[in-house]
PDB file of C-alpha atoms in Angstrom:
ATOM      1  CA  MET A   1     -16.306  18.184  10.457  1.00 61.00           C
ATOM      2  CA  ASP A   2     -14.981  21.655   9.703  1.00 78.00           C
ATOM      3  CA  CYS A   3     -12.184  21.576   7.141  1.00 83.00           C
ATOM      4  CA  LYS A   4      -9.804  23.778   9.176  1.00 84.00           C
ATOM      5  CA  LYS A   5     -10.370  21.519  12.179  1.00 89.00           C
ATOM      6  CA  LYS A   6      -9.584  18.486  10.039  1.00 89.00           C
ATOM      7  CA  VAL A   7      -6.319  20.081   8.854  1.00 91.00           C
ATOM      8  CA  ARG A   8      -5.390  20.947  12.445  1.00 92.00           C
ATOM      9  CA  ASN A   9      -6.166  17.395  13.633  1.00 93.00           C
ATOM     10  CA  ASN A  10      -4.028  15.960  10.844  1.00 93.00           C
ATOM     11  CA  MET A  11      -1.149  18.270  11.805  1.00 94.00           C
ATOM     12  CA  ILE A  12      -1.406  17.087  15.432  1.00 95.00           C
ATOM     13  CA  MET A  13      -1.417  13.490  14.152  1.00 95.00           C
ATOM     14  CA  ALA A  14       1.712  14.230  12.073  1.00 96.00           C
ATOM     15  CA  VAL A  15       3.525  15.614  15.148  1.00 96.00           C
ATOM     16  CA  ILE A  16       2.504  12.475  17.125  1.00 96.00           C
ATOM     17  CA  TYR A  17       3.939  10.283  14.330  1.00 96.00           C
ATOM     18  CA  ILE A  18       7.218  12.236  14.385  1.00 96.00           C
ATOM     19  CA  ILE A  19       7.522  11.996  18.195  1.00 96.00           C
ATOM     20  CA  LEU A  20       6.655   8.280  18.126  1.00 95.00           C
ATOM     21  CA  GLY A  21       9.132   7.638  15.309  1.00 94.00           C
ATOM     22  CA  LEU A  22      11.961   9.521  17.048  1.00 94.00           C
ATOM     23  CA  ALA A  23      11.189   7.719  20.318  1.00 93.00           C
ATOM     24  CA  LEU A  24      11.423   4.363  18.549  1.00 91.00           C
ATOM     25  CA  ILE A  25      14.739   5.313  16.900  1.00 90.00           C
ATOM     26  CA  ILE A  26      16.181   6.465  20.265  1.00 90.00           C
ATOM     27  CA  CYS A  27      14.946   3.246  21.958  1.00 88.00           C
ATOM     28  CA  ALA A  28      16.547   1.174  19.185  1.00 85.00           C
ATOM     29  CA  CYS A  29      19.866   3.029  19.610  1.00 85.00           C
ATOM     30  CA  VAL A  30      19.819   2.611  23.409  1.00 84.00           C
ATOM     31  CA  VAL A  31      19.203  -1.149  23.424  1.00 80.00           C
ATOM     32  CA  SER A  32      21.020  -1.979  20.167  1.00 72.00           C
ATOM     33  CA  SER A  33      23.991  -3.532  22.012  1.00 71.00           C
ATOM     34  CA  LYS A  34      21.754  -6.104  23.743  1.00 72.00           C
ATOM     35  CA  VAL A  35      19.217  -7.156  21.091  1.00 72.00           C
ATOM     36  CA  ASP A  36      18.646  -6.872  17.349  1.00 73.00           C
ATOM     37  CA  THR A  37      16.733  -3.599  16.896  1.00 74.00           C
ATOM     38  CA  GLY A  38      16.821  -3.269  13.119  1.00 81.00           C
ATOM     39  CA  TYR A  39      13.068  -3.597  12.741  1.00 83.00           C
ATOM     40  CA  ILE A  40      12.370  -1.080  15.565  1.00 85.00           C
ATOM     41  CA  SER A  41      14.593   1.616  14.018  1.00 86.00           C
ATOM     42  CA  SER A  42      13.053   0.880  10.577  1.00 90.00           C
ATOM     43  CA  LEU A  43       9.572   1.310  12.029  1.00 90.00           C
ATOM     44  CA  GLY A  44      10.694   4.509  13.749  1.00 91.00           C
ATOM     45  CA  SER A  45      12.147   5.867  10.496  1.00 93.00           C
ATOM     46  CA  CYS A  46       8.897   5.096   8.669  1.00 94.00           C
ATOM     47  CA  PHE A  47       6.819   6.911  11.303  1.00 94.00           C
ATOM     48  CA  THR A  48       9.160   9.923  11.265  1.00 95.00           C
ATOM     49  CA  ILE A  49       9.201  10.220   7.466  1.00 96.00           C
ATOM     50  CA  LEU A  50       5.412   9.771   7.298  1.00 95.00           C
ATOM     51  CA  GLY A  51       4.949  12.395  10.015  1.00 95.00           C
ATOM     52  CA  PHE A  52       7.184  14.931   8.252  1.00 95.00           C
ATOM     53  CA  ALA A  53       5.470  14.304   4.895  1.00 96.00           C
ATOM     54  CA  MET A  54       2.034  14.794   6.491  1.00 95.00           C
ATOM     55  CA  LEU A  55       3.187  17.920   8.320  1.00 95.00           C
ATOM     56  CA  VAL A  56       4.608  19.531   5.158  1.00 95.00           C
ATOM     57  CA  LYS A  57       1.426  18.670   3.204  1.00 94.00           C
ATOM     58  CA  PHE A  58      -0.947  20.111   5.800  1.00 94.00           C
ATOM     59  CA  ILE A  59       1.193  23.225   6.459  1.00 94.00           C
ATOM     60  CA  ARG A  60       1.015  23.934   2.708  1.00 94.00           C
ATOM     61  CA  ILE A  61      -2.758  23.410   2.720  1.00 92.00           C
ATOM     62  CA  LYS A  62      -3.190  25.664   5.770  1.00 91.00           C
ATOM     63  CA  ARG A  63      -1.153  28.499   4.240  1.00 91.00           C
ATOM     64  CA  ASP A  64      -2.662  28.394   0.726  1.00 91.00           C
ATOM     65  CA  PRO A  65      -6.416  29.261   0.563  1.00 89.00           C
ATOM     66  CA  GLU A  66      -6.688  27.708  -2.938  1.00 89.00           C
ATOM     67  CA  LEU A  67      -5.237  24.396  -1.703  1.00 90.00           C
ATOM     68  CA  MET A  68      -7.516  24.582   1.347  1.00 90.00           C
ATOM     69  CA  ARG A  69     -10.569  25.016  -0.910  1.00 88.00           C
ATOM     70  CA  LYS A  70      -9.487  22.051  -3.083  1.00 88.00           C
ATOM     71  CA  PHE A  71      -8.881  19.950   0.026  1.00 89.00           C
ATOM     72  CA  GLU A  72     -12.357  20.862   1.327  1.00 89.00           C
ATOM     73  CA  ILE A  73     -13.990  19.867  -1.980  1.00 89.00           C
ATOM     74  CA  THR A  74     -12.081  16.562  -2.059  1.00 88.00           C
ATOM     75  CA  LEU A  75     -13.028  15.913   1.562  1.00 87.00           C
ATOM     76  CA  LYS A  76     -16.724  16.702   1.166  1.00 87.00           C
ATOM     77  CA  ASP A  77     -17.250  15.309  -2.344  1.00 91.00           C
ATOM     78  CA  GLU A  78     -20.084  12.774  -2.097  1.00 93.00           C
ATOM     79  CA  ARG A  79     -18.577  10.418  -4.697  1.00 94.00           C
ATOM     80  CA  ASN A  80     -15.284  10.310  -2.784  1.00 93.00           C
ATOM     81  CA  ARG A  81     -17.221   9.508   0.394  1.00 93.00           C
ATOM     82  CA  MET A  82     -19.157   6.764  -1.380  1.00 95.00           C
ATOM     83  CA  ILE A  83     -15.890   5.260  -2.720  1.00 95.00           C
ATOM     84  CA  SER A  84     -14.339   5.405   0.747  1.00 94.00           C
ATOM     85  CA  ASP A  85     -17.394   3.728   2.315  1.00 95.00           C
ATOM     86  CA  LYS A  86     -17.441   0.998  -0.344  1.00 96.00           C
ATOM     87  CA  ALA A  87     -13.712   0.376   0.115  1.00 97.00           C
ATOM     88  CA  LYS A  88     -14.324  -0.094   3.855  1.00 95.00           C
ATOM     89  CA  VAL A  89     -17.151  -2.557   3.153  1.00 95.00           C
ATOM     90  CA  TYR A  90     -14.971  -4.598   0.761  1.00 97.00           C
ATOM     91  CA  THR A  91     -12.058  -4.504   3.212  1.00 96.00           C
ATOM     92  CA  PHE A  92     -14.300  -5.833   5.980  1.00 94.00           C
ATOM     93  CA  ALA A  93     -15.692  -8.597   3.752  1.00 94.00           C
ATOM     94  CA  VAL A  94     -12.283  -9.699   2.413  1.00 96.00           C
ATOM     95  CA  TYR A  95     -10.676  -9.543   5.862  1.00 94.00           C
ATOM     96  CA  SER A  96     -13.497 -11.610   7.427  1.00 93.00           C
ATOM     97  CA  VAL A  97     -13.209 -14.364   4.812  1.00 95.00           C
ATOM     98  CA  GLY A  98      -9.377 -14.253   4.890  1.00 95.00           C
ATOM     99  CA  ALA A  99      -9.294 -14.499   8.685  1.00 94.00           C
ATOM    100  CA  ALA A 100     -11.770 -17.395   8.678  1.00 94.00           C
ATOM    101  CA  ILE A 101      -9.598 -19.265   6.137  1.00 95.00           C
ATOM    102  CA  ALA A 102      -6.472 -18.477   8.194  1.00 95.00           C
ATOM    103  CA  VAL A 103      -8.129 -19.956  11.323  1.00 94.00           C
ATOM    104  CA  ILE A 104      -8.906 -23.184   9.436  1.00 94.00           C
ATOM    105  CA  ILE A 105      -5.356 -23.390   7.997  1.00 94.00           C
ATOM    106  CA  CYS A 106      -3.828 -22.759  11.454  1.00 92.00           C
ATOM    107  CA  GLY A 107      -6.097 -25.470  12.854  1.00 90.00           C
ATOM    108  CA  VAL A 108      -4.979 -27.957  10.193  1.00 91.00           C
ATOM    109  CA  PHE A 109      -1.288 -27.272  10.964  1.00 90.00           C
ATOM    110  CA  TYR A 110      -1.820 -27.485  14.765  1.00 89.00           C
ATOM    111  CA  MET A 111      -1.010 -23.764  15.275  1.00 88.00           C
ATOM    112  CA  LYS A 112      -3.523 -23.414  18.094  1.00 90.00           C
ATOM    113  CA  ALA A 113      -2.256 -20.131  19.598  1.00 91.00           C
ATOM    114  CA  GLU A 114      -2.252 -18.356  16.208  1.00 91.00           C
ATOM    115  CA  ALA A 115      -5.708 -19.734  15.390  1.00 93.00           C
ATOM    116  CA  ILE A 116      -7.109 -18.439  18.692  1.00 94.00           C
ATOM    117  CA  ILE A 117      -5.599 -14.963  18.156  1.00 94.00           C
ATOM    118  CA  ILE A 118      -7.030 -14.664  14.643  1.00 94.00           C
ATOM    119  CA  ALA A 119     -10.420 -16.086  15.738  1.00 94.00           C
ATOM    120  CA  CYS A 120     -10.631 -13.624  18.669  1.00 95.00           C
ATOM    121  CA  ASN A 121      -9.741 -10.794  16.295  1.00 94.00           C
ATOM    122  CA  LEU A 122     -12.492 -11.860  13.901  1.00 93.00           C
ATOM    123  CA  CYS A 123     -15.028 -12.205  16.744  1.00 95.00           C
ATOM    124  CA  ALA A 124     -14.174  -8.707  18.005  1.00 95.00           C
ATOM    125  CA  LEU A 125     -14.642  -7.318  14.496  1.00 94.00           C
ATOM    126  CA  VAL A 126     -18.032  -9.006  14.049  1.00 93.00           C
ATOM    127  CA  LEU A 127     -19.112  -7.879  17.535  1.00 96.00           C
ATOM    128  CA  LEU A 128     -18.185  -4.273  16.703  1.00 95.00           C
ATOM    129  CA  TYR A 129     -20.121  -4.575  13.436  1.00 94.00           C
ATOM    130  CA  ILE A 130     -23.243  -5.767  15.321  1.00 96.00           C
ATOM    131  CA  ILE A 131     -22.924  -2.996  17.943  1.00 97.00           C
ATOM    132  CA  PHE A 132     -22.584  -0.270  15.297  1.00 96.00           C
ATOM    133  CA  THR A 133     -25.467  -1.729  13.265  1.00 95.00           C
ATOM    134  CA  VAL A 134     -27.756  -1.539  16.325  1.00 96.00           C
ATOM    135  CA  ILE A 135     -26.598   2.034  17.133  1.00 96.00           C
ATOM    136  CA  LEU A 136     -27.079   3.212  13.533  1.00 94.00           C
ATOM    137  CA  HIS A 137     -30.521   1.531  13.333  1.00 95.00           C
ATOM    138  CA  LYS A 138     -31.576   3.526  16.381  1.00 94.00           C
ATOM    139  CA  LYS A 139     -30.069   6.724  15.012  1.00 92.00           C
ATOM    140  CA  TYR A 140     -31.724   6.553  11.577  1.00 92.00           C
TER     141      TYR A 140
ATOM    142  CA  MET B   1     -31.123   6.518 -13.847  1.00 81.00           C
ATOM    143  CA  ASN B   2     -30.237   8.485 -16.964  1.00 87.00           C
ATOM    144  CA  ASN B   3     -29.534  12.195 -16.924  1.00 90.00           C
ATOM    145  CA  ARG B   4     -29.175  15.205 -19.213  1.00 93.00           C
ATOM    146  CA  ILE B   5     -26.274  16.839 -17.380  1.00 94.00           C
ATOM    147  CA  LYS B   6     -23.903  16.732 -20.380  1.00 94.00           C
ATOM    148  CA  GLU B   7     -26.587  18.112 -22.693  1.00 94.00           C
ATOM    149  CA  LEU B   8     -27.535  20.925 -20.289  1.00 94.00           C
ATOM    150  CA  ARG B   9     -23.887  21.720 -19.627  1.00 95.00           C
ATOM    151  CA  LYS B  10     -23.134  22.024 -23.331  1.00 95.00           C
ATOM    152  CA  GLN B  11     -26.268  24.092 -23.922  1.00 94.00           C
ATOM    153  CA  ASN B  12     -25.063  26.520 -21.247  1.00 93.00           C
ATOM    154  CA  LYS B  13     -21.467  26.364 -22.589  1.00 94.00           C
ATOM    155  CA  ILE B  14     -19.995  25.377 -19.244  1.00 94.00           C
ATOM    156  CA  THR B  15     -16.916  23.227 -18.732  1.00 95.00           C
ATOM    157  CA  GLN B  16     -16.899  20.230 -16.404  1.00 95.00           C
ATOM    158  CA  GLU B  17     -14.378  22.078 -14.244  1.00 93.00           C
ATOM    159  CA  ALA B  18     -16.634  25.137 -13.910  1.00 94.00           C
ATOM    160  CA  LEU B  19     -19.679  23.012 -13.114  1.00 95.00           C
ATOM    161  CA  ALA B  20     -17.719  21.056 -10.514  1.00 94.00           C
ATOM    162  CA  GLU B  21     -16.523  24.328  -9.006  1.00 91.00           C
ATOM    163  CA  ALA B  22     -20.040  25.739  -8.829  1.00 93.00           C
ATOM    164  CA  LEU B  23     -21.410  22.623  -7.156  1.00 93.00           C
ATOM    165  CA  SER B  24     -18.413  22.142  -4.803  1.00 90.00           C
ATOM    166  CA  VAL B  25     -17.652  18.664  -6.096  1.00 93.00           C
ATOM    167  CA  THR B  26     -14.667  17.211  -7.936  1.00 93.00           C
ATOM    168  CA  ARG B  27     -14.491  17.079 -11.744  1.00 94.00           C
ATOM    169  CA  GLN B  28     -14.377  13.270 -11.489  1.00 94.00           C
ATOM    170  CA  THR B  29     -17.854  13.367  -9.924  1.00 94.00           C
ATOM    171  CA  ILE B  30     -19.206  15.357 -12.884  1.00 95.00           C
ATOM    172  CA  ILE B  31     -17.547  12.904 -15.317  1.00 95.00           C
ATOM    173  CA  SER B  32     -19.078   9.912 -13.473  1.00 95.00           C
ATOM    174  CA  LEU B  33     -22.506  11.569 -13.405  1.00 94.00           C
ATOM    175  CA  GLU B  34     -22.372  12.336 -17.136  1.00 94.00           C
ATOM    176  CA  ASN B  35     -21.293   8.778 -17.927  1.00 93.00           C
ATOM    177  CA  GLY B  36     -24.090   7.367 -15.777  1.00 90.00           C
ATOM    178  CA  LYS B  37     -21.595   5.530 -13.561  1.00 92.00           C
ATOM    179  CA  TYR B  38     -22.715   7.366 -10.444  1.00 92.00           C
ATOM    180  CA  ASN B  39     -26.147   8.534  -9.292  1.00 91.00           C
ATOM    181  CA  ALA B  40     -26.259  11.895  -7.549  1.00 92.00           C
ATOM    182  CA  SER B  41     -27.644  12.274  -4.043  1.00 94.00           C
ATOM    183  CA  LEU B  42     -30.888  14.202  -3.608  1.00 94.00           C
ATOM    184  CA  GLN B  43     -28.924  17.211  -2.391  1.00 94.00           C
ATOM    185  CA  LEU B  44     -26.628  17.247  -5.416  1.00 94.00           C
ATOM    186  CA  ALA B  45     -29.591  16.647  -7.726  1.00 95.00           C
ATOM    187  CA  TYR B  46     -31.275  19.759  -6.299  1.00 95.00           C
ATOM    188  CA  LYS B  47     -28.059  21.749  -6.673  1.00 94.00           C
ATOM    189  CA  LEU B  48     -27.747  20.657 -10.316  1.00 95.00           C
ATOM    190  CA  ALA B  49     -31.358  21.536 -11.122  1.00 95.00           C
ATOM    191  CA  LYS B  50     -31.009  24.900  -9.392  1.00 95.00           C
ATOM    192  CA  PHE B  51     -27.756  25.619 -11.239  1.00 95.00           C
ATOM    193  CA  PHE B  52     -29.326  24.967 -14.655  1.00 94.00           C
ATOM    194  CA  GLY B  53     -32.576  26.680 -13.645  1.00 94.00           C
ATOM    195  CA  VAL B  54     -34.741  23.644 -14.420  1.00 94.00           C
ATOM    196  CA  LYS B  55     -36.756  21.056 -12.491  1.00 93.00           C
ATOM    197  CA  ILE B  56     -35.084  17.917 -11.153  1.00 92.00           C
ATOM    198  CA  GLU B  57     -37.146  15.744 -13.519  1.00 91.00           C
ATOM    199  CA  ASP B  58     -35.720  17.758 -16.429  1.00 91.00           C
ATOM    200  CA  VAL B  59     -32.193  16.754 -15.405  1.00 92.00           C
ATOM    201  CA  PHE B  60     -32.754  13.175 -14.305  1.00 91.00           C
ATOM    202  CA  ILE B  61     -34.775  10.637 -16.242  1.00 88.00           C
ATOM    203  CA  PHE B  62     -36.213   7.964 -13.986  1.00 83.00           C
ATOM    204  CA  GLU B  63     -36.559   4.552 -15.615  1.00 77.00           C
ATOM    205  CA  GLU B  64     -38.478   1.902 -13.702  1.00 73.00           C
ATOM    206  CA  GLU B  65     -36.696  -1.463 -13.823  1.00 65.00           C
TER     207      GLU B  65
END
């Protein structure tokens, strides 16, 4: 993907985070008299702060050609890509094992609903893995 | 896979930063390549050989396991 396009997409994402965060804060303020909304406003604050931080970072990158060049190198660097891919592989492996253990533990403690949710999640993940493996085998 | 990147770089009196800049990679990639922690892709291997003006086999030493 073109670097400028990537910066633009990230800026759009930052604006979405800010809007989502502000919406959550407003929702929390509106219904605060009826229910406990502490966690909703906290989540909203996190989204807003994250959005602003991302926006400032990418505006700086967009305005400064030197920063843009460094960002492009970091983005396209093959070692960085390899590290990112490996991290995803490890995440998938650890999550799969962790979820399988969680299903067993939930089963032991008669937490049937939780066990089903985690098991469905794991099945969906494995199914997606199989689908993408087939697609990539056909592609390459 | 061993390589002579450090040797060639020093022969040509080039810093890691300058080499990284010329190849459009990060300095960490050059450090990892020199330490043998990371093997370059074919594309980067070609770029390295072209940069030093040598053949790929002069930069990378293939050792059969």
